[in-house]
Every structure is written in C-alpha cells, then in structure tokens.
Coordinates of C-alpha atoms in Angstrom, one line a residue:
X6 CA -4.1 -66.8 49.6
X7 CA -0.4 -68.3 49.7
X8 CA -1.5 -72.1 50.1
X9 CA 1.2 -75.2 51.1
X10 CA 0.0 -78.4 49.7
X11 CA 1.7 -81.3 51.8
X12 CA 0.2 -84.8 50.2
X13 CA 0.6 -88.1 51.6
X14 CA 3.6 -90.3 50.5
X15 CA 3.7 -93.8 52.7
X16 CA 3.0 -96.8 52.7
X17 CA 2.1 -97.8 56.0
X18 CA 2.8 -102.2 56.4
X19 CA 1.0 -102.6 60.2
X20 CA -0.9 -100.8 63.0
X21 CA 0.9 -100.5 66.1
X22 CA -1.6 -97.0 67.9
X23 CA -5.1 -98.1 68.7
X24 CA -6.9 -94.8 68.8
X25 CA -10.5 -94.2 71.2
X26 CA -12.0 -91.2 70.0
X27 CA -12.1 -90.8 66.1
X28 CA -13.0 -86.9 66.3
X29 CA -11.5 -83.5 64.5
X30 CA -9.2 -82.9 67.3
X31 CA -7.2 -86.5 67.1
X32 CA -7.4 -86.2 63.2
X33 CA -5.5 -82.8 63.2
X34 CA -3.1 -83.9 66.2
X35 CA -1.8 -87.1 66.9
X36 CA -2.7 -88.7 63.3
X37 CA -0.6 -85.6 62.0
X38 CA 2.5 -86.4 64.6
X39 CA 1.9 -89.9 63.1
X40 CA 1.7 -89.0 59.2
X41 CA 4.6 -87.3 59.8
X42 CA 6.6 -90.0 61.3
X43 CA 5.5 -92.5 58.6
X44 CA 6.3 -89.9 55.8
X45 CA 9.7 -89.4 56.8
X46 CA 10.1 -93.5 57.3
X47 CA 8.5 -94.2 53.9
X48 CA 6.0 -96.1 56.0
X49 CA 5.9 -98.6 58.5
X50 CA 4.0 -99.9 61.5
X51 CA 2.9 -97.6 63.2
X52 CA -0.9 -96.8 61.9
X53 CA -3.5 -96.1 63.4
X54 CA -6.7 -98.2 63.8
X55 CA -9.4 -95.6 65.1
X56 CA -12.4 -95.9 66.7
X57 CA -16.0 -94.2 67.8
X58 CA -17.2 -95.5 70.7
X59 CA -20.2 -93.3 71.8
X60 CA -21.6 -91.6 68.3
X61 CA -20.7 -90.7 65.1
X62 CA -21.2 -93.4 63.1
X63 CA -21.6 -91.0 60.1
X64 CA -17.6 -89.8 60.5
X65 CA -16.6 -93.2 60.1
X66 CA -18.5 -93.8 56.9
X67 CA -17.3 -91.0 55.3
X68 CA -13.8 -91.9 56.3
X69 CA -14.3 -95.5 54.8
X70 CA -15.9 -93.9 51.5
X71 CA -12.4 -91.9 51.2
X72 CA -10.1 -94.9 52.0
X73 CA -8.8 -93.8 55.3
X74 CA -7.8 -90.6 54.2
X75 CA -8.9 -86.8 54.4
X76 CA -7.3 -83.3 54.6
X77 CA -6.3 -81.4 57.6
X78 CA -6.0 -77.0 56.4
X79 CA -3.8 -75.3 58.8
X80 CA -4.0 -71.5 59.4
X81 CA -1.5 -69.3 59.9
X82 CA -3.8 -66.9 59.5
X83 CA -6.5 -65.5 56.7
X84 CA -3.3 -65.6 53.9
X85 CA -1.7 -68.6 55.0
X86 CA -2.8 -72.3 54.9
X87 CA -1.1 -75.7 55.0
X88 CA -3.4 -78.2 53.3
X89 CA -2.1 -81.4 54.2
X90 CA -3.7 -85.2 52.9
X91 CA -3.3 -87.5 55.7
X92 CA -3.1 -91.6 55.6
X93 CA -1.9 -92.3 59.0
X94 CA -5.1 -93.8 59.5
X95 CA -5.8 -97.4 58.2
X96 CA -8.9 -98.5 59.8
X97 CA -11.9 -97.1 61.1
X98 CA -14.5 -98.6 63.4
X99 CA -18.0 -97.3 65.1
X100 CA -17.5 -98.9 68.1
X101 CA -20.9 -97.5 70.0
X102 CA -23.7 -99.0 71.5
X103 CA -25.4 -99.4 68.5
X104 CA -22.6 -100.1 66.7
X105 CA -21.7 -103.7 64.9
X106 CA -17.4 -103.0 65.2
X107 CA -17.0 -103.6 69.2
X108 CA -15.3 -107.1 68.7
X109 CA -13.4 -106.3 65.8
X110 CA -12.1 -103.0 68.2
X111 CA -11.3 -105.5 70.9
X112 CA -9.7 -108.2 68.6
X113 CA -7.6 -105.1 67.3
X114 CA -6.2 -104.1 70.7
X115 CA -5.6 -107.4 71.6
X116 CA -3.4 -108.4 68.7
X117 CA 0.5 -108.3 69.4
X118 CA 1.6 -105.8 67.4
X119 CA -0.8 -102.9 68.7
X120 CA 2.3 -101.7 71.5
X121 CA -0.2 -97.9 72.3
X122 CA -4.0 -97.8 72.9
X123 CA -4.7 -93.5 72.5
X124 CA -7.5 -91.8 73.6
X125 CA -9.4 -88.7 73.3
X126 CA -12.8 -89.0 74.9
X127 CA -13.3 -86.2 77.2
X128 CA -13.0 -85.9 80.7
X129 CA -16.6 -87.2 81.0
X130 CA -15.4 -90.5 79.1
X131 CA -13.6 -91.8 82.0
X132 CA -16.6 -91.6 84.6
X133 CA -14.2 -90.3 87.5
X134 CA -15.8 -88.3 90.1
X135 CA -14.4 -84.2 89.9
X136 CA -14.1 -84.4 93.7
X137 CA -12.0 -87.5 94.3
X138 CA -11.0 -89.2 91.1
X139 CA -12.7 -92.5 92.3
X140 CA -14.3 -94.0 89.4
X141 CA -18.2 -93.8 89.5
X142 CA -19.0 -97.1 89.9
X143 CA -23.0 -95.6 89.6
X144 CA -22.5 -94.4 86.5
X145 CA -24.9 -96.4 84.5
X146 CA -22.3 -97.0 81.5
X147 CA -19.7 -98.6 84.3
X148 CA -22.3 -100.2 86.0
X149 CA -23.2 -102.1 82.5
X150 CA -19.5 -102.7 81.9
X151 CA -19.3 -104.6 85.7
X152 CA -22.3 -106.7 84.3
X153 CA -21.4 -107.4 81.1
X154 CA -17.1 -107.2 81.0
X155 CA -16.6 -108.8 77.8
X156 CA -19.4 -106.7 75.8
X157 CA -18.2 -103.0 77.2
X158 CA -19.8 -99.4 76.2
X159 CA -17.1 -97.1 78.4
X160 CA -13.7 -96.8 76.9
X161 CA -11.7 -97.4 80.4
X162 CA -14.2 -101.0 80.2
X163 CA -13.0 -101.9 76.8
X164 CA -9.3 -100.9 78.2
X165 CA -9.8 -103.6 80.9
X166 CA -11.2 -106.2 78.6
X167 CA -8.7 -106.1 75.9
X168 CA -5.9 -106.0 78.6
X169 CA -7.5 -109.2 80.0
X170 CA -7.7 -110.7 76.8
X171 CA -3.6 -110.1 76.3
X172 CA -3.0 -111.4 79.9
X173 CA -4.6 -114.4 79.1
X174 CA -2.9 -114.9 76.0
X175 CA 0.1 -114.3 77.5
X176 CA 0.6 -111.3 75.5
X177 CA 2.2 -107.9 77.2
X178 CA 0.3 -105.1 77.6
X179 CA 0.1 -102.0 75.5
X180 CA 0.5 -99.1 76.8
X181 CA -2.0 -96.9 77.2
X182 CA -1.5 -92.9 76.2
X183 CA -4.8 -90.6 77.0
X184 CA -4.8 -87.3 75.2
X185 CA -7.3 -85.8 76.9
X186 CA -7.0 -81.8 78.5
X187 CA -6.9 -82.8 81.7
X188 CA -4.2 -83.1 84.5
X189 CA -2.6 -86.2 85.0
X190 CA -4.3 -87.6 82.4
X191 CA -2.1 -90.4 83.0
X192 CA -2.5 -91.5 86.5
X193 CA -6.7 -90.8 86.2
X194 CA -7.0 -93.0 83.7
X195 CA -4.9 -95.7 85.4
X196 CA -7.1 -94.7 88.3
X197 CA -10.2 -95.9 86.1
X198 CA -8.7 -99.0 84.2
X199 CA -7.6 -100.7 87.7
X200 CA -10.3 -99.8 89.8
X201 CA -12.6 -101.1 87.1
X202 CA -10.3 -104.2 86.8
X203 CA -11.0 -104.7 90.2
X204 CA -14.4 -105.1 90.0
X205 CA -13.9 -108.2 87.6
X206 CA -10.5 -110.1 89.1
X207 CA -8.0 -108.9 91.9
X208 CA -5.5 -110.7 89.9
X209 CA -5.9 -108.8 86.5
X210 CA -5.9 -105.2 88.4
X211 CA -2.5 -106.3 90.3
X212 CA -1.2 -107.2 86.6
X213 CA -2.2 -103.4 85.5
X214 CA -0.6 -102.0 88.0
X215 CA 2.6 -103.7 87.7
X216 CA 2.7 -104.4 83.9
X217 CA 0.8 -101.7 82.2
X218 CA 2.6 -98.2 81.7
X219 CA 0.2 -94.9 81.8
X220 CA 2.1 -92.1 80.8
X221 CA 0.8 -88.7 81.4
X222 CA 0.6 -86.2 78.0
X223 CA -0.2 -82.8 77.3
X224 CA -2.1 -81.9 73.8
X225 CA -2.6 -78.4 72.5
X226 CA -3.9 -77.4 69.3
X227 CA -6.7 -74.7 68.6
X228 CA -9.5 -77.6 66.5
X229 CA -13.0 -75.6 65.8
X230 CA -16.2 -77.7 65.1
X231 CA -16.3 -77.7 61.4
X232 CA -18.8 -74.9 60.3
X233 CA -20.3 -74.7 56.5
X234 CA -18.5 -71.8 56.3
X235 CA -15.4 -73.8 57.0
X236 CA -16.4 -76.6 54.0
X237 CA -17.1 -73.9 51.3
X238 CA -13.5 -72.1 52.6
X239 CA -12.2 -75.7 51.7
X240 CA -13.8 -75.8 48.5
X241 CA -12.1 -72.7 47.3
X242 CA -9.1 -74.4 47.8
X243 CA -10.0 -77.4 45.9
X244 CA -11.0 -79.6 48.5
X245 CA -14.3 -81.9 48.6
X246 CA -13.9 -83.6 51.6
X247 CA -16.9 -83.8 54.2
X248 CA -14.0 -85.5 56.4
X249 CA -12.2 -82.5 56.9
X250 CA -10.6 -80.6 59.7
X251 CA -9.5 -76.8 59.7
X252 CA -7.2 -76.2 62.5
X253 CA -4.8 -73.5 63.8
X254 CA -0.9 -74.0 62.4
X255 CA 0.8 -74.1 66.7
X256 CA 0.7 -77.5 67.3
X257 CA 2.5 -79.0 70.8
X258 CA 2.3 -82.4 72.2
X259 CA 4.5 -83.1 75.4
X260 CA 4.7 -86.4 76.2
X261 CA 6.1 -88.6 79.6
X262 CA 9.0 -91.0 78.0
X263 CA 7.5 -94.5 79.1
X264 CA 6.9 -96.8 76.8
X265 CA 8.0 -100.5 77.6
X266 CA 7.0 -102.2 74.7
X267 CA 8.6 -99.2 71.9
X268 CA 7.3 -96.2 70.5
X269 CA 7.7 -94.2 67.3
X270 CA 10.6 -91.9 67.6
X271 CA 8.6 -89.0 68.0
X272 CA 11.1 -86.6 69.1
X273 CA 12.1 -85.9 65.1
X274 CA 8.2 -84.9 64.4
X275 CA 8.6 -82.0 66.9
X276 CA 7.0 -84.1 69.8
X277 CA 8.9 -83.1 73.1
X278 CA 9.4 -86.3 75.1
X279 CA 10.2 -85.2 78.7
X280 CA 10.7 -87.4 82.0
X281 CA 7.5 -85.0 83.9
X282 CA 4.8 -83.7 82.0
X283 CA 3.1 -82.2 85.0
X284 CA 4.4 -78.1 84.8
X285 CA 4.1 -78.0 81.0
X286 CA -0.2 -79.2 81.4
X287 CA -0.6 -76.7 84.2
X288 CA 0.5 -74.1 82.6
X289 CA -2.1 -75.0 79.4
X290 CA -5.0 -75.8 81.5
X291 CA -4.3 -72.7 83.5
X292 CA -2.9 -70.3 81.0
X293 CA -4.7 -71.1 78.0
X294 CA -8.4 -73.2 79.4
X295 CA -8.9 -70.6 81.6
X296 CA -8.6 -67.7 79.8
X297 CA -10.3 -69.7 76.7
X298 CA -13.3 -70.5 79.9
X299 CA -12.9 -67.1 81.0
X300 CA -13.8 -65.9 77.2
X301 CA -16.2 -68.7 76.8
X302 CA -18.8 -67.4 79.7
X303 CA -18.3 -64.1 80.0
X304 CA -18.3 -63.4 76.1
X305 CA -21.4 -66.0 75.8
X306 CA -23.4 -63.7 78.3
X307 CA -22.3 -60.4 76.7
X308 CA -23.7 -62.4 73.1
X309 CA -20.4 -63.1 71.2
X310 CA -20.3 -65.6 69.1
X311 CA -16.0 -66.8 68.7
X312 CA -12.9 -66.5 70.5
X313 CA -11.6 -64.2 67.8
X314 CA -14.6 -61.8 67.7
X315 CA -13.9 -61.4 71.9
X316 CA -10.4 -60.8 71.7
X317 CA -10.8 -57.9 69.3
X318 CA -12.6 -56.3 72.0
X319 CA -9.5 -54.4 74.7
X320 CA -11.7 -55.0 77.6
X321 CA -11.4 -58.9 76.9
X322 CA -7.9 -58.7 76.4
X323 CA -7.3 -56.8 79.7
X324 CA -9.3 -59.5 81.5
X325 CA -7.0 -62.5 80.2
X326 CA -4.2 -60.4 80.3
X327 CA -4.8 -59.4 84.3
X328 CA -5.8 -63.2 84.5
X329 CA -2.6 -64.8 83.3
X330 CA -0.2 -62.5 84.8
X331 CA -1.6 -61.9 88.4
X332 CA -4.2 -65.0 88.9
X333 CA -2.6 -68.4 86.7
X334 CA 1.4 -67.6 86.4
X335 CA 2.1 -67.1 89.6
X336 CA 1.1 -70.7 90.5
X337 CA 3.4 -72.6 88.3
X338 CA 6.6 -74.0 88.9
X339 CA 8.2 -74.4 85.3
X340 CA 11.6 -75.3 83.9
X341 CA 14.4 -73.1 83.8
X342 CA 14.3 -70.9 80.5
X343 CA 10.2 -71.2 80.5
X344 CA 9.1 -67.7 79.9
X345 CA 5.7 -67.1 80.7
X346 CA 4.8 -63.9 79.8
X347 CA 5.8 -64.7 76.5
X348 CA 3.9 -67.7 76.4
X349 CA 0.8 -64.8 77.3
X350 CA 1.6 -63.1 74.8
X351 CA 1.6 -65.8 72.3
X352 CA -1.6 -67.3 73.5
X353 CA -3.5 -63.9 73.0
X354 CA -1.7 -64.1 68.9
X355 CA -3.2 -67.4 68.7
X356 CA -6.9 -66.5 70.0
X357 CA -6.9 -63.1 67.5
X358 CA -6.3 -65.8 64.8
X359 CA -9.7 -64.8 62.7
X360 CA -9.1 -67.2 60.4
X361 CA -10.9 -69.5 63.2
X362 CA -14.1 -70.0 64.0
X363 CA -14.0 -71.4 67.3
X364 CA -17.1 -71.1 68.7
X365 CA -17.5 -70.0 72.9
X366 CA -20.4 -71.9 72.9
X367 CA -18.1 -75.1 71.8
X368 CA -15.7 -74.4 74.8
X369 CA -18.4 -73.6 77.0
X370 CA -19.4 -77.4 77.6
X371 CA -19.2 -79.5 80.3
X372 CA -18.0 -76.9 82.4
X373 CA -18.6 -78.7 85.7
X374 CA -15.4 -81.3 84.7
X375 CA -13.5 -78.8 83.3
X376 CA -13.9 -75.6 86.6
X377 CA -11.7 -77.7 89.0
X378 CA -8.3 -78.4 86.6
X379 CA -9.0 -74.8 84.6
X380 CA -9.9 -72.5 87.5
X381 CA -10.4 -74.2 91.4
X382 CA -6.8 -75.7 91.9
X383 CA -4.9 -72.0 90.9
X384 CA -7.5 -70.5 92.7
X385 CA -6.9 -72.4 96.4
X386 CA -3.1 -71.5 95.3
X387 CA -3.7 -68.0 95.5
X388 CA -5.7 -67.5 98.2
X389 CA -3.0 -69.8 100.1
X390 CA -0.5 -67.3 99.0
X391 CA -2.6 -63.9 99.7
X392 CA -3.2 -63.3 96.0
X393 CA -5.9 -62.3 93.7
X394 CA -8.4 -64.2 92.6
X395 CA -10.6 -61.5 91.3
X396 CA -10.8 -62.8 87.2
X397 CA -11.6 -66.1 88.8
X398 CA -14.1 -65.4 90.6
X399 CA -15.5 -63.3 87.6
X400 CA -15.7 -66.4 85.9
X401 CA -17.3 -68.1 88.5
X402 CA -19.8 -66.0 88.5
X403 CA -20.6 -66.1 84.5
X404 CA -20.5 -70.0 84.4
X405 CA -23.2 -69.9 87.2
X406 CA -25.4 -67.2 85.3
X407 CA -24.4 -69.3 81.9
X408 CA -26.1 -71.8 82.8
X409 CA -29.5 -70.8 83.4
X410 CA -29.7 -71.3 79.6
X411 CA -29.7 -67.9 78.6
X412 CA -27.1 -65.0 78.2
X413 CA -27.8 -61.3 79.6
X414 CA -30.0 -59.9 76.8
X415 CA -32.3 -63.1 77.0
X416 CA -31.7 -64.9 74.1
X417 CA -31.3 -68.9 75.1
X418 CA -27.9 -71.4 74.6
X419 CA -28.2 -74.9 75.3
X420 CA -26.4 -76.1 78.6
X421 CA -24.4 -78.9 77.4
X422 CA -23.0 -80.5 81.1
X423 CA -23.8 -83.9 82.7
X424 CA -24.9 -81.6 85.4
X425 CA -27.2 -80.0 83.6
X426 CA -30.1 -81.0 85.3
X427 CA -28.6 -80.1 88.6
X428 CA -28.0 -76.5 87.0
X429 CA -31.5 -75.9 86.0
X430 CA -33.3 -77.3 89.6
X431 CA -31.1 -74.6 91.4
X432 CA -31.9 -71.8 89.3
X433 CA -35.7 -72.9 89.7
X434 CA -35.7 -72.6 93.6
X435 CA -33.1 -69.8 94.2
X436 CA -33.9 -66.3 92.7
X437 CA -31.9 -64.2 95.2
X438 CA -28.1 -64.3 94.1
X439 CA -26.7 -65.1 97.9
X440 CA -29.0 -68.2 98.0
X441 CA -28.3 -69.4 94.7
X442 CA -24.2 -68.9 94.5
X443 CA -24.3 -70.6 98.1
X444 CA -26.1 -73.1 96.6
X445 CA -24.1 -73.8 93.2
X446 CA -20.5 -73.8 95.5
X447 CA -22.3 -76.3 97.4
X448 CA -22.1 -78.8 94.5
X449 CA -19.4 -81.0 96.2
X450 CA -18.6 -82.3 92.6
X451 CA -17.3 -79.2 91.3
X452 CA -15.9 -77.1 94.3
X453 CA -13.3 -78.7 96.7
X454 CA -15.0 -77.5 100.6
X455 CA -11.9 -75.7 101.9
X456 CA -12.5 -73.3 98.6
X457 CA -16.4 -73.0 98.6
X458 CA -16.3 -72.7 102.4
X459 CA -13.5 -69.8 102.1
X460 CA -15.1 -66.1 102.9
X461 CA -12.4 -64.6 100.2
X462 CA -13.8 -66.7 97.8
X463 CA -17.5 -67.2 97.7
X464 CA -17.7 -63.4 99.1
X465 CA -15.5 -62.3 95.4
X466 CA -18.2 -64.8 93.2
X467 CA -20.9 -63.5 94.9
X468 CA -19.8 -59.7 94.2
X469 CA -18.8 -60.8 90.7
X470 CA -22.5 -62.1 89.7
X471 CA -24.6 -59.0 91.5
X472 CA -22.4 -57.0 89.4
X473 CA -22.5 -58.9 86.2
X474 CA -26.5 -59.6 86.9
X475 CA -27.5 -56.3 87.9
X476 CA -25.1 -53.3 85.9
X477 CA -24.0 -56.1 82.9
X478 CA -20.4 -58.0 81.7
X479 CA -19.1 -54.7 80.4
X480 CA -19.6 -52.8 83.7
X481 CA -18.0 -56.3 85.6
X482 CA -15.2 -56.0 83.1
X483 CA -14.8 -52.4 83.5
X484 CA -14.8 -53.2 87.7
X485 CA -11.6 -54.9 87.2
X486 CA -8.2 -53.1 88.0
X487 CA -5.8 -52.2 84.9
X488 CA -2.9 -55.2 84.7
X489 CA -0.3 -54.4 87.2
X490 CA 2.3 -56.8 86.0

C-alpha cells in the first residue's frame, strides 16, 4: 500500500470555532479544513473547542487521553491512503445530560474571541417539524430548555443561551455555521434559535434576527462508522488510535460568504465560498442522498451489507443511474459550467470505493427526516413537470417495507427513526399493502398532502411494494426500464 503520512505542525495560540457535535464526520471534515488552515499559518486562532452534547462521553476521553489529537486515513482506494495527525482541536467537552462540561461549553461560546459556533447534530438535533419547519415546541428536550434556559440539553437551546449571555455582555454575536445534510441548513436553524428565543424574551429574538448571521453550508464527504476491521487496517499502518476516523479522500465543503465578525480564509484550504449555496446542496441531497437512500433500502431488503458490495451489482447501478439522470437532474437549476452527468458518474466512482465500509444499515436511519429533502421535494418537481418518478417511488416502497424491522428473507434490522414507533403500530394493524401504503403517506410529518394525495404518486409506491413484497427487489429492479438518457 503506497501510504502519505501528513503530521501536524502548528501551534494553534486561541479558539475562535465552537464546534456541537464531536463525532467522526466533523473530525474528518471541518477539523481537517481547519488543520489545514492553521498548518499553512504556522498556527493561530482559530481552534476548535468541541463538544458532545447528547452521548459519547467515551469519544471525549479518549480524545483528552491523546491531547486533542488523533489521525484521520483517507482512501483513495485499497492502494492508496493519506494518514494525516490532526491538532485543530484544543478542547473537548461532554456536554450531555449527564454530563459535568455544560457551563464550561457555555462560558466557551460566550467568550469574545469565539467569532463561529459549528454544528453537526443531525436533522433530529434541531427539533423542527418535517412538515413545516416550526420548531417542536412539544418536544420534550425544547420543552425542558423553555423551563430551564440557562441549564439547556438541545443544541439550538444552548445557541440561545450563550447568545443571551453575549447580548448582555454587550458582546457581538458569533455566527452560527450548521453542517448538517440538510437544505437550508441555514435558515432552519435560524428558524429554531429565534423561535426558541422567543419563548424566553421578544427582545433577545429581535436581536438574533438582526445581529446574528446564519449562513447556509453544504458538507460532503463519504465518513463510515469505524468497524474493528477499520482499527486493525489502521494498525497495519502503525496507528494505535481508538480516536480514529477512516474516510473517503473527495472532500467538498461550499459555504455562503457571511461572516460579520471574520472568518478563516478558507478559500486557500479548497473551501469554495459562494454568495448561494442553495443549487450546489440540492444537487448532494438529490444526487448523492438519494441514490445513497435508494441503495440503503432496497439493498438492506435484498440483505447487502455496504454501499460498495451494492454497487458491484449492474442492476444497482442501473437503478441510480436511471435515478440521477431521469428522476434528480432534471430538477436542478445549477451554475453555468456544472456538468451533471459527470458529477453521476463520479458519484458512482466514489460508492465502488471498496476500501469503505459504509454500512446501508448506517444510512438507513432516521429516514422519516431525511425522505422529504432526499426524495419528496424532486419528486412533486417531476410530477409538476410530467416526469418520472418511477426509482422514487421504488424507494418509497422499500423504506416502508424496511421498516417493519426485517428485510425480505426474514432476518431482523433495528429501525433506528424517531418515528419508529409510529412505523411499527401501522404495520401491526394494516396487512393488506393498499391499507398500509395509504396509511404510511398519510403521516403528515413525512409526506407533503398535495404529493401523498396525488394518484401518480401513491398509485407508482403502491405498484412498487406489491412488486417488491410479492416477486422480490431483484424482480422490482428488473421492472425498471433500461436508462434512457
């Protein structure tokens, strides 16, 4: 194996990111745009204090026990790794709960020189309804941050809460940068912060909206769960670090240019820093999320394990390749000079990349959040426009047959959703397909009405799951039409 070895070699003098979400896919993408941008500085101010704020207290030991720093292995593929040490990190916190580091988090964020507050805590982290943004006010972890504002659990309540503690210090806001695969990222989680804000003081929410910039951001990067398959890899290469990360070697992170109180200068570290983020995270959450959902349902059902093993099947790569060119490009409106079927092509390189492990069943969660950005909205595109919605609606069909807990030969997967529940109640009282795919599109917190309600589309998912229930995910494979494009 031809191996880079890229080590550490800064001296980072001050934090200026507060990061929410200490997990492998921060560690192998915005800590790496930052390493890099302190590297080439000799240092600097910009490091990263990082925080868990649901679970994982263990992470953040081990991270303490290694001084901050661990090792990031990039494939190329099976011959071809970058093993880069990374330092960009100078402070770790467990931030949960049951965790001892909330004030110390909220002291952090409140101090002058933090200027970005970056987040990574899924789509489920920011308690917003999938139907109409609004911020779940029910949710049991807002509902606790309403009672108790100065002792928060949710990360948009500990947004609010050190923003108030700046405001009343007289101190200007940080901006606030989520990094989560969603659309708009930006705007939702202003959305969450000032709705939230408003439960507490009219006066702080106005402040938030005026003062406080939310720019919108785009992250893609291929980050598998670490396996122990992954470790021992690591070890061959010389590495003992139970802090690890093994990632694919693409990295792109596209970011809105709004920053009042400074940034790093993140265009030299191959950041692209554009005035509208919104075409470039379509295209990702409808290009690459829904073919890597697509793969996720239907190869969990036909009992594939990876994203690799399912594109080394044809009849896979004729699904995502059908999907991309007939069902998800023709719904975006990109720059001049975007090519998209390249962009296909090179998605389909990057999923063959064996050197990965990344597991469907890893993808495969919280699929109720993740339907309406990856799926719904190209969908009602489509049918607006007379098109074809037929891979969709094949995916439909698997998520809703994925989640009775069990692929096609029987053998059981955990349903990792907040809906879970829900899921399981509807396959207990409907047994005849028509009953139950009328009853999962009536789940008004996944499928917008005007799409549920339309004959094209509930008629195509309810096709789609009699023939992937009754003849199997090879025969609703085979069912599809050869790529036209």
């Amino acid at each position: 194996m031809e191996t880079h070895v890229v080590d550490s070699r800064h001296s980072c003098s001050g934090t200026g990111i507060v990061h929410l979400g200490l997990g492998a896919f921060h560690r192998a993408h915005q800590a790496i745009y930052v390493e890099r941008n302190l590297t080439r500085h000799g240092g600097g101010d910009w490091g990263i204090v990082s925080a868990n704020i649901r679970s994982n207290r263990r992470l953040v030991e081990l991270m303490r026990q290694r001084d901050q720093r661990y090792h990031v292995a990039e494939y190329t593929d099976r011959e071809h790794v970058t093993l880069r040490e990374v330092a960009a990190i100078g402070e770790t916190l467990y931030a949960g709960p049951d965790g001892d580091d909330l004030e110390t988090l909220l002291t952090r964020m409140s101090e002058p020189g933090v200027r970005i507050v970056t987040l990574t805590v899924t789509e489920k982290g920011y308690h917003l309804s999938p139907a109409d943004g609004r911020l779940l006010v029910e949710a049991p972890t807002i509902a606790h941050d309403i009672a108790a504002p100065d002792a928060p659990h949710s990360a948009p309540g500990m947004l609010v809460e050190a923003l108030a503690r700046r405001h009343a210090a007289g101190t200007p806001p940080f901006t606030v940068l989520s990094c989560d695969n969603m659309p708009d990222n930006g705007k939702r989680v202003r959305r969450a912060v000032i709705e939230l804000a408003r439960q507490r003081d009219d006066q702080l929410a106005e402040w938030i909206a005026e003062s406080v910039a939310f720019p919108c951001s785009m992250v893609d990067r291929i980050v598998p769960a670490m396996t122990d398959d992954d470790f021992a890899r690591l070890e061959t290469l010389g590495v003992d670090d139970p802090a690890a990360v093994v990632c694919e070697a693409f990295s792109q992170w596209v970011i809105e240019d709004d920053f009042p109180q400074g940034r790093p200068d993140w265009e030299h570290d191959g950041v692209q820093m554009v005035a509208d983020v919104a075409p470039f995270e379509t295209m990702k959450l409808r290009m690459l999320n829904g073919s890597h959902s697509l793969l996720a349902y239907l190869g969990a059902l036909a009992g594939i394990e990876t994203v690799s093993d399912a594109v080394a099947r044809r009849e896979f790569v004729a699904l995502l390749d059908r999907y991309m060119g007939n069902e998800a490009a023709p719904t975006l409106t990109m720059p001049a000079g975007t090519d998209l079927d390249a962009y296909a092509a090179s998605l389909l390189a990057r999923f063959a990349n064996d050197s990965l492990r990344h597991r469907l069943q890893q993808i495969a969660m919280d699929g109720s959040q993740k339907l309406p950005q990856r799926w719904l909205a190209g969908a009602r595109t489509r049918l607006d426009a007379g098109g074809d919605i037929t891979c969709t609606a094949l995916g439909v069909a698997a998520w809703i047959r994925y989640t009775a807990g069990s692929d096609l030969a029987g053998a059981s997967h955990p349903v990792d959703d907040p809906l879970a529940g829900t899921f399981a109640t509807l396959h207990a009282e409907h047994s005849e397909p028509a009953a139950l795919v009328a009853a999962f599109l009536a789940l008004d917190a996944i499928f917008p009405r005007e799409l549920a309600d339309d004959a094209r589309f509930s008629g195509a998912v309810l096709d789609a799951y009699r023939t992937l229930t009754e003849r199997g995910a090879e025969a609703a494979l085979a069912a599809l039409d050869a790529p036209t494009r």
